[in-house]
Coordinates of C-alpha atoms in Angstrom, one line a residue:
X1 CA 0.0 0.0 0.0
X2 CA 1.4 3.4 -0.9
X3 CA 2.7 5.6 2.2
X4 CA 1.1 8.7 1.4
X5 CA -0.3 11.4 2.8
X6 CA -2.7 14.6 1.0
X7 CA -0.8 17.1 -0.8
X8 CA -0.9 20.3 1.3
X9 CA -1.2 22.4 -2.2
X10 CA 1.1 24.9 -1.1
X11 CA -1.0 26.4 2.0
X12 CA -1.6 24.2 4.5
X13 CA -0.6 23.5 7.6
X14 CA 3.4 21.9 8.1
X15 CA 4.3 18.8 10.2
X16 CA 5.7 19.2 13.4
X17 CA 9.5 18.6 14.0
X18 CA 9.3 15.5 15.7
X19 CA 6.4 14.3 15.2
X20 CA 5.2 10.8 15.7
X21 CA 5.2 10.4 11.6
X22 CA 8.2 11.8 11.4
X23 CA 10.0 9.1 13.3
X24 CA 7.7 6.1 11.8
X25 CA 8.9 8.0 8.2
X26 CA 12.3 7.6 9.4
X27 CA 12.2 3.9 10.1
X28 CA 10.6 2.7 7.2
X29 CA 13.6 4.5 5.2
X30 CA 16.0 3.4 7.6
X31 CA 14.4 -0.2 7.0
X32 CA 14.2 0.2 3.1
X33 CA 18.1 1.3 2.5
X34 CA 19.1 -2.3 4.9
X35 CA 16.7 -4.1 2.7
X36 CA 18.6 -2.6 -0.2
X37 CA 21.9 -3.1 1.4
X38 CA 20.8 -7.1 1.7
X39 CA 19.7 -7.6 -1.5
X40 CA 22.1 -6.0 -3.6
X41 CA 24.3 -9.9 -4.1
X42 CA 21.1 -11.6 -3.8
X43 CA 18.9 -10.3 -6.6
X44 CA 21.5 -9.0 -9.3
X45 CA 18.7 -9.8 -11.4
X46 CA 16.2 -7.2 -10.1
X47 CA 16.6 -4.0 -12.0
X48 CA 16.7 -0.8 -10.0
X49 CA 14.5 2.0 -10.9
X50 CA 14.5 5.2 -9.0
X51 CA 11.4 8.1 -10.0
X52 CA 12.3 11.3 -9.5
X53 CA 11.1 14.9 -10.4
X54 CA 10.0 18.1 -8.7
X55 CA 6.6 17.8 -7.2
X56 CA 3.3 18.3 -8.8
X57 CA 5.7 16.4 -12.1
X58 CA 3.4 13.7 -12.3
X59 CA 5.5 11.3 -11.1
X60 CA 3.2 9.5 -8.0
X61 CA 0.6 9.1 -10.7
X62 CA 3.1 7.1 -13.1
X63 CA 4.0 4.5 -9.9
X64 CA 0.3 4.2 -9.4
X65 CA -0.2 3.4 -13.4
X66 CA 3.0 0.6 -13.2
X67 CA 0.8 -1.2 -10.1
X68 CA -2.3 -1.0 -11.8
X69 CA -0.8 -2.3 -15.4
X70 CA 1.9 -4.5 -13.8
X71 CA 0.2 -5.6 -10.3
X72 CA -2.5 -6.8 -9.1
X73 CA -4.2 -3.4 -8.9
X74 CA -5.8 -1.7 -6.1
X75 CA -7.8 -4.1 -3.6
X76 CA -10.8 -2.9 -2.3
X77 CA -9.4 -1.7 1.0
X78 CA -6.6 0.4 -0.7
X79 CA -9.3 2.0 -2.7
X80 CA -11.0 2.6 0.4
X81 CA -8.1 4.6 1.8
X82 CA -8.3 7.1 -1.3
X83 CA -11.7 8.2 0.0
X84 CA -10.4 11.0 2.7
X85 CA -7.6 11.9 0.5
X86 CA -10.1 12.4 -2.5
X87 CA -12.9 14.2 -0.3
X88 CA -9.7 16.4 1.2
X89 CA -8.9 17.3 -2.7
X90 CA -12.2 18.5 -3.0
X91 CA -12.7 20.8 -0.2
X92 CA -8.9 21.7 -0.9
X93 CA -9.7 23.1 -4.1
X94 CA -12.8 24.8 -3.6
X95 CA -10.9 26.3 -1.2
X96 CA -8.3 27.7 -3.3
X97 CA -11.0 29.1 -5.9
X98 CA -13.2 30.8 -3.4
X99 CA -10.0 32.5 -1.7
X100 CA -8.5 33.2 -5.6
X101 CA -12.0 34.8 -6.1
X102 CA -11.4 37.3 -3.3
X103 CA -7.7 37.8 -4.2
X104 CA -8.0 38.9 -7.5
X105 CA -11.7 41.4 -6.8
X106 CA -8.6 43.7 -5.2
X107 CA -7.6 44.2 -8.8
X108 CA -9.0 46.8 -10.9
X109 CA -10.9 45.1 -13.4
X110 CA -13.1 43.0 -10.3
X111 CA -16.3 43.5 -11.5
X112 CA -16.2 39.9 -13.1
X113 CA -14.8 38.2 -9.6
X114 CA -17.3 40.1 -7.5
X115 CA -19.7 37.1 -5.1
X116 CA -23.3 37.7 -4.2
X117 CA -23.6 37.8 -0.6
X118 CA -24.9 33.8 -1.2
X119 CA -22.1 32.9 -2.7
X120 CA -20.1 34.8 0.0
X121 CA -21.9 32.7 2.8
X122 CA -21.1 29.5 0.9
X123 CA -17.5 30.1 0.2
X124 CA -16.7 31.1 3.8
X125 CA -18.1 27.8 5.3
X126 CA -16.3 25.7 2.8
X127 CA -12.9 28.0 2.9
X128 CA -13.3 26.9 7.0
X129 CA -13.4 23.2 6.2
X130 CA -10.4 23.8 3.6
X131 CA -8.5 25.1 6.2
X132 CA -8.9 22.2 8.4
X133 CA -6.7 19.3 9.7
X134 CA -10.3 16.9 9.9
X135 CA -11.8 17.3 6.8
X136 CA -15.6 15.6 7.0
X137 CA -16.7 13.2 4.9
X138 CA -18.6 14.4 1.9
X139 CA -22.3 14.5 2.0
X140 CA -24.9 15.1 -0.7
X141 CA -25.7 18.4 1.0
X142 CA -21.8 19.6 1.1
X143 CA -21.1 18.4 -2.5
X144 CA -24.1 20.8 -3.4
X145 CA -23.2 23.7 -1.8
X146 CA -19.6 22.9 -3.8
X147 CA -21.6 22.7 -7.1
X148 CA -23.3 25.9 -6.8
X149 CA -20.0 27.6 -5.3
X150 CA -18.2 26.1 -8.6
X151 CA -20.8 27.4 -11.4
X152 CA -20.7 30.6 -10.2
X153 CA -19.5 32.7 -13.0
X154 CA -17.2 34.7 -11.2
X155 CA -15.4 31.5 -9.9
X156 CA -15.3 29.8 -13.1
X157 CA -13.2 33.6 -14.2
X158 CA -11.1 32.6 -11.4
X159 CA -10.8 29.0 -12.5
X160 CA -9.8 30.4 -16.1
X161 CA -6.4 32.1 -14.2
X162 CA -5.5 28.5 -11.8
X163 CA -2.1 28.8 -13.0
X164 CA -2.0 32.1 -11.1
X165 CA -3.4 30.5 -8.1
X166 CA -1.8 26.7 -7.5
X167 CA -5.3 25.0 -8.7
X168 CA -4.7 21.8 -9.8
X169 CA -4.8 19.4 -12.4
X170 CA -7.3 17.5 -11.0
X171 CA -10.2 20.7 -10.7
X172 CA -12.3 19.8 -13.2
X173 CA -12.5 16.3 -13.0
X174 CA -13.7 16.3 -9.5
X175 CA -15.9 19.4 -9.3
X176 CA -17.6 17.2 -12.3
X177 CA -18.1 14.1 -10.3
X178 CA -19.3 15.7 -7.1
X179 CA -22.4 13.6 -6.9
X180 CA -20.7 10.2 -7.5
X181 CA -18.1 10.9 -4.7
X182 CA -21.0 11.8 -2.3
X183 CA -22.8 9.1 -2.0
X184 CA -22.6 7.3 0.9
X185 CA -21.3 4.0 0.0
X186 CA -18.7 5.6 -2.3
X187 CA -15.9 3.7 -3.1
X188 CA -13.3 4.7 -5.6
X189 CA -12.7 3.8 -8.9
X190 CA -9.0 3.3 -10.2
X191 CA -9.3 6.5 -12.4
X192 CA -10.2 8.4 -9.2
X193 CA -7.3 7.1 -7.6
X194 CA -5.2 8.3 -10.3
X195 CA -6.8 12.1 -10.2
X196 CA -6.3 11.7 -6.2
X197 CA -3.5 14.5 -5.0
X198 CA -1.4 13.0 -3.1
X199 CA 2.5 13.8 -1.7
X200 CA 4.9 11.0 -1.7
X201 CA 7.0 11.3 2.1
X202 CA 10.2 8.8 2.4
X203 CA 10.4 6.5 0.1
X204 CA 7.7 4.0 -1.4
X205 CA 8.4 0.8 -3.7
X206 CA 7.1 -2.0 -6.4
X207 CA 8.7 -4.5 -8.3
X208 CA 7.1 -5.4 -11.6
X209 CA 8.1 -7.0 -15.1
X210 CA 6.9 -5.4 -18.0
X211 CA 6.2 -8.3 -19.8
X212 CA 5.0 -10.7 -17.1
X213 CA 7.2 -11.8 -13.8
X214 CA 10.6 -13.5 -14.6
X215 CA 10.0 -14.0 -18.0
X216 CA 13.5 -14.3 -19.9
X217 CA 11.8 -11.9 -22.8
X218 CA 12.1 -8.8 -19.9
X219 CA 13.4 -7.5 -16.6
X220 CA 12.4 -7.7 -13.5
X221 CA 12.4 -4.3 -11.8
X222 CA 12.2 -2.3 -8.4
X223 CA 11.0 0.9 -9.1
X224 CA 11.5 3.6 -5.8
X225 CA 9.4 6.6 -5.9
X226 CA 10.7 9.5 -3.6
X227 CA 9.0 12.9 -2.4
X228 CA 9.7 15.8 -5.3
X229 CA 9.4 18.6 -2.8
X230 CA 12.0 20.2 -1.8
X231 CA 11.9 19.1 1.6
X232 CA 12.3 15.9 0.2
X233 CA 14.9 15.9 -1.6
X234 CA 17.7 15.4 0.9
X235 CA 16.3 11.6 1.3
X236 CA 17.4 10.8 -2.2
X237 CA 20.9 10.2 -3.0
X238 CA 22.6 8.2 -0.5
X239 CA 19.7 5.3 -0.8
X240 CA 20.5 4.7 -4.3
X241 CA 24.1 4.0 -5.3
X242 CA 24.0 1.3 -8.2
X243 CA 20.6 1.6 -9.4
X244 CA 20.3 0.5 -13.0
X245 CA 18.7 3.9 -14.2
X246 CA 16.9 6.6 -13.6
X247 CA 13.4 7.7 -14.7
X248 CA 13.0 11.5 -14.5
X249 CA 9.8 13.0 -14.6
X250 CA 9.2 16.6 -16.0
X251 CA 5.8 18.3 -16.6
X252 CA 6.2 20.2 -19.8
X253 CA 2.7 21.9 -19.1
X254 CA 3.6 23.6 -16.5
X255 CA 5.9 26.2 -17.9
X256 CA 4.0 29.2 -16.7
X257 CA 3.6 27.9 -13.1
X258 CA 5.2 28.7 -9.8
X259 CA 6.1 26.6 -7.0
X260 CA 3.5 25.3 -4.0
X261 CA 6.7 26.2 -2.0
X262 CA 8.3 29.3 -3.3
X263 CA 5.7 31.3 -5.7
X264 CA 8.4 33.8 -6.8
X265 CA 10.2 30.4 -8.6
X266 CA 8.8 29.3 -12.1
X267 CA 8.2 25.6 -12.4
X268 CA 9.9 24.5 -15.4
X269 CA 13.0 26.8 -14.1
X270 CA 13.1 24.7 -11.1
X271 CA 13.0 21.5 -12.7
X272 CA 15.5 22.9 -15.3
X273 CA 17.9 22.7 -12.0
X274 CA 16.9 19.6 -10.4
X275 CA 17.8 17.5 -13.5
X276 CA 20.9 19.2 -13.6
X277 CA 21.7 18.8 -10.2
X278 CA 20.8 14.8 -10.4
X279 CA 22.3 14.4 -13.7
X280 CA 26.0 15.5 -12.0
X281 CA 25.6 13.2 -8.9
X282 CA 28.7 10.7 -9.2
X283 CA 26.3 8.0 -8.3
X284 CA 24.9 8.4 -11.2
X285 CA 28.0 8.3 -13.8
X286 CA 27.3 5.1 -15.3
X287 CA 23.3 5.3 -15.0
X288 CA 21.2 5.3 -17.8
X289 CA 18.4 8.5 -17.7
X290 CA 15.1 8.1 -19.2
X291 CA 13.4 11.3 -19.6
X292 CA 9.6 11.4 -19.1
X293 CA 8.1 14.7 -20.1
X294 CA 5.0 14.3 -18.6
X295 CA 1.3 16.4 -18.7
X296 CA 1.2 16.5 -22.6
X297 CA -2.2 16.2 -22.8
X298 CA -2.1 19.4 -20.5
X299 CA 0.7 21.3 -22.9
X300 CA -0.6 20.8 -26.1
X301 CA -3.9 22.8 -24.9
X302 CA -1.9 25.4 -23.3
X303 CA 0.4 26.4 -25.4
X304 CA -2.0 28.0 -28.1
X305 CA -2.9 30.3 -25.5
X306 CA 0.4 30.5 -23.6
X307 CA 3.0 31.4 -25.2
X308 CA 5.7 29.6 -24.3
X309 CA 8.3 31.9 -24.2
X310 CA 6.6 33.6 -20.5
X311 CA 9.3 31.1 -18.9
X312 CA 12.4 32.4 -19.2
X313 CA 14.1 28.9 -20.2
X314 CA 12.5 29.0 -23.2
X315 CA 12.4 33.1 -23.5
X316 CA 14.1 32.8 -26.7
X317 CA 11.2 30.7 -28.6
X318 CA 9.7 32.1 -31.3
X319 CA 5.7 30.5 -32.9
X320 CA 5.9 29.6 -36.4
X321 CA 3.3 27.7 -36.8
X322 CA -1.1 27.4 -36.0
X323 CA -2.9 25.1 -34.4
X324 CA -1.3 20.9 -33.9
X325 CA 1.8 22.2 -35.6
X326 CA 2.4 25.0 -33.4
X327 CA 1.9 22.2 -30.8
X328 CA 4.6 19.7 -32.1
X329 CA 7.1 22.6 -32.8
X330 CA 6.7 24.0 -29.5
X331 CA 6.8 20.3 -28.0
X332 CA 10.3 19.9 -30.2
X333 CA 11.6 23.1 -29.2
X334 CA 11.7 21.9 -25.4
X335 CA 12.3 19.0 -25.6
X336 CA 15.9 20.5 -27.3
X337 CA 16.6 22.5 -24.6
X338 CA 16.5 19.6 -22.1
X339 CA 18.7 17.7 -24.2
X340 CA 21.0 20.3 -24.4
X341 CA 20.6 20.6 -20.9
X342 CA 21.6 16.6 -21.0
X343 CA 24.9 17.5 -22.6
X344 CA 26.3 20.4 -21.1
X345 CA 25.7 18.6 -17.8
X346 CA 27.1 15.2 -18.5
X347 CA 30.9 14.6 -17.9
X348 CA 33.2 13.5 -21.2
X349 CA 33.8 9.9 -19.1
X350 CA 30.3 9.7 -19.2
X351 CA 28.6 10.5 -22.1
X352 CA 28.4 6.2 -23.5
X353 CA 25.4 6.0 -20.8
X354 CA 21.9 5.4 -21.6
X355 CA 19.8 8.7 -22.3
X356 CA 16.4 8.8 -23.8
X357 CA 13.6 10.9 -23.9
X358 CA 9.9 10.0 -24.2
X359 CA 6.3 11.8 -24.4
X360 CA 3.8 10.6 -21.6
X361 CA 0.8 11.5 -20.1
X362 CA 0.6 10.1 -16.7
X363 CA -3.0 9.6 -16.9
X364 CA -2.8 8.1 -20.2
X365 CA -2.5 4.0 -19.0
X366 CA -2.4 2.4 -22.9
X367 CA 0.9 5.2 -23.5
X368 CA 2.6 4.5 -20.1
X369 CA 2.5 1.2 -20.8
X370 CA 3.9 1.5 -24.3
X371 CA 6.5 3.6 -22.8
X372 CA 7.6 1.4 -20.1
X373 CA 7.6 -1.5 -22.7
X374 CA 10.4 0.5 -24.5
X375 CA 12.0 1.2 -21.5
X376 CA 12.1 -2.2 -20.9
X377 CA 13.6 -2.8 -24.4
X378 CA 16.5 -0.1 -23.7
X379 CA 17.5 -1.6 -20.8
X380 CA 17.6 -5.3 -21.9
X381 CA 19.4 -3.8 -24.8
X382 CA 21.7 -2.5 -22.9
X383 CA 22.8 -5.0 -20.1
X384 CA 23.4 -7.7 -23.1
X385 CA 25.8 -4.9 -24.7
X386 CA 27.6 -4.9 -21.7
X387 CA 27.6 -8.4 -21.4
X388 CA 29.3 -8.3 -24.7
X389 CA 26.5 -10.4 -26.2
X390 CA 25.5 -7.4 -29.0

């Protein structure tokens, strides 16, 4: 079962220093690097994967597709466990729109974000339970309230400027399955679960074959997700020494976004720096990289209304094109820049290991399964070159 906990979306409340989870965290990654430490001249056939990427990259919702395409799945009791998490997104993000409202009817033009005293009196109680630690259980009578809150023309002009305000991916899924989540025997469906905000603490594994356990036609792999934020972070390197290749995870859609943590810092720009920094980790000399950009599906709407040159990365990008080309050339144009990014960063005694680069969609299970198939394929590849056997 995934250790988990809800994503905080940039404004809620922060654990205490020594909290009880803080030292059960610390266990289980104390416990996880001596399983590691065991296992390494055991299983020299297991594969070692290890997920990284800034947070909100996508990256928790790729480890949840490999356990529903290469796993059993979710049991009923795992799904169960989504519920709070999913009701918490909810109120979470209601939150975020009703407060957004009120932030931006300070700006001249508010007419179009101004609330009738209803909507007011709605927005405040759900804004309470938002703020909460205990978030209730959501009731037909709450997810109504949240309905009427969300078609209210001056939140859906908020809505229309989330990128401004940390709304998530996952708004309009949700708000448009209110009903369904509030009934009182509600039990979540795998798509929910992979819409479900969540923050990855420590460290949390699977092990998988791509093409069916221990079959000689593919690897065997241990895939290690780790937390993106930056808080995290620290918790990564000295784990992983000798894994067989890392998967990086970088949401191309969010190139006009700032951090849950800092919201002076530009998303992409932060990632830009992140996969530098991991690409120059010694550790990681003779590593193969595959390079996921991730949240295509999101991009590709984006960026005809975007432009991408608002991050300063990619400030140099000029349009040449209209409607899917313009989306293709854009897509080509960063994807460039992180392979240059690849190369200036990668050491002369380095540069025979692995690097490839691939187009996902996180939520997309038929195109992370394709991908991971090829990764699959790379890696095989691979370990019989070294073996001398290509």
């Amino acid at each position: 079962m995934l250790c988990a906990v809800i994503e905080n979306m940039g404004s809620l409340c922060s654990k205490q220093r020594h909290s009880p989870a803080d030292f059960e965290e610390n266990a289980q990654t104390a416990e996880i690097e001596r399983r590691i430490e065991l296992e390494t001249k055991a299983e020299k056939h297991i594969q070692k994967l290890l997920l990284l990427g800034a947070g909100e990259s996508g990256k928790s919702t790729i480890f949840k597709q490999i356990k529903l395409l290469f796993q059993t799945g979710f049991n009923e009791a795992e799904l169960k466990s989504y519920i709070t998490v999913i009701h918490a997104n909810v109120y979470q993000i209601i939150k975020i729109l009703y407060d957004g409202a009120k932030e931006l009817a300070q700006e001249e033009d508010s007419s179009k974000y101004a609330l009738s005293d209803e909507i007011k009196e709605i927005g405040e109680k759900l804004s309470g339970i938002g703020g909460r630690l205990d978030y209730p259980r959501l009731t037909n009578e709450l997810a109504q309230e949240i309905e009427t809150l969300w078609k209210d023309e001056a939140i859906q002009e908020t809505y229309s400027r989330g990128n401004e305000l940390q709304v998530p991916d996952c708004t309009l899924y949700f708000m448009e399955n209110l009903q369904r989540l509030a009934v009182a025997d509600y039990i979540p469906t795998k798509e929910d679960v992979l819409y479900a905000r969540i923050r990855t603490t420590g460290v949390v594994e699977i092990q998988f074959s791509p093409v069916g356990e221990n079959k000689k036609s593919g690897e065997v792999y241990r895939l290690f997700d780790v937390g993106g934020q930056r808080n995290e972070r620290r918790k990564w390197i000295h784990l992983f020494e000798g894994v067989t290749a890392v998967i990086f995870c970088a949401a191309v859609s969010e190139y006009d976004q700032t951090l849950f943590e800092d919201e002076n810092r530009n998303r992409l720009m932060e990632t830009r720096e992140l996969f530098e920094w991991v690409l120059k980790q010694p550790c990681f000399e003779k590593t193969s990289f595959m390079l996921f950009l991730n949240k295509f599906d999101i991009f590709e709407k984006k960026v005809l209304d975007v432009p991408l040159n608002v991050c300063d990365w990619f400030k140099d990008y000029q349009p040449v094109y209209s409607g899917k080309q313009e989306v293709e050339h854009a897509y080509e144009f960063v994807k460039k820049k992180f392979e240059e990014l690849y190369f200036q960063s990668t050491a002369p005694h380095c540069v025979d290991r692995v690097f490839k680069i691939y187009r996902t969609t996180a939520l997309d299970q038929k195109l992370v399964k394709k991908t991971f198939k090829l990764v699959d394929e790379t890696l095989r590849r691979r370990n019989l070159f070294e073996a001398g056997l290509l």
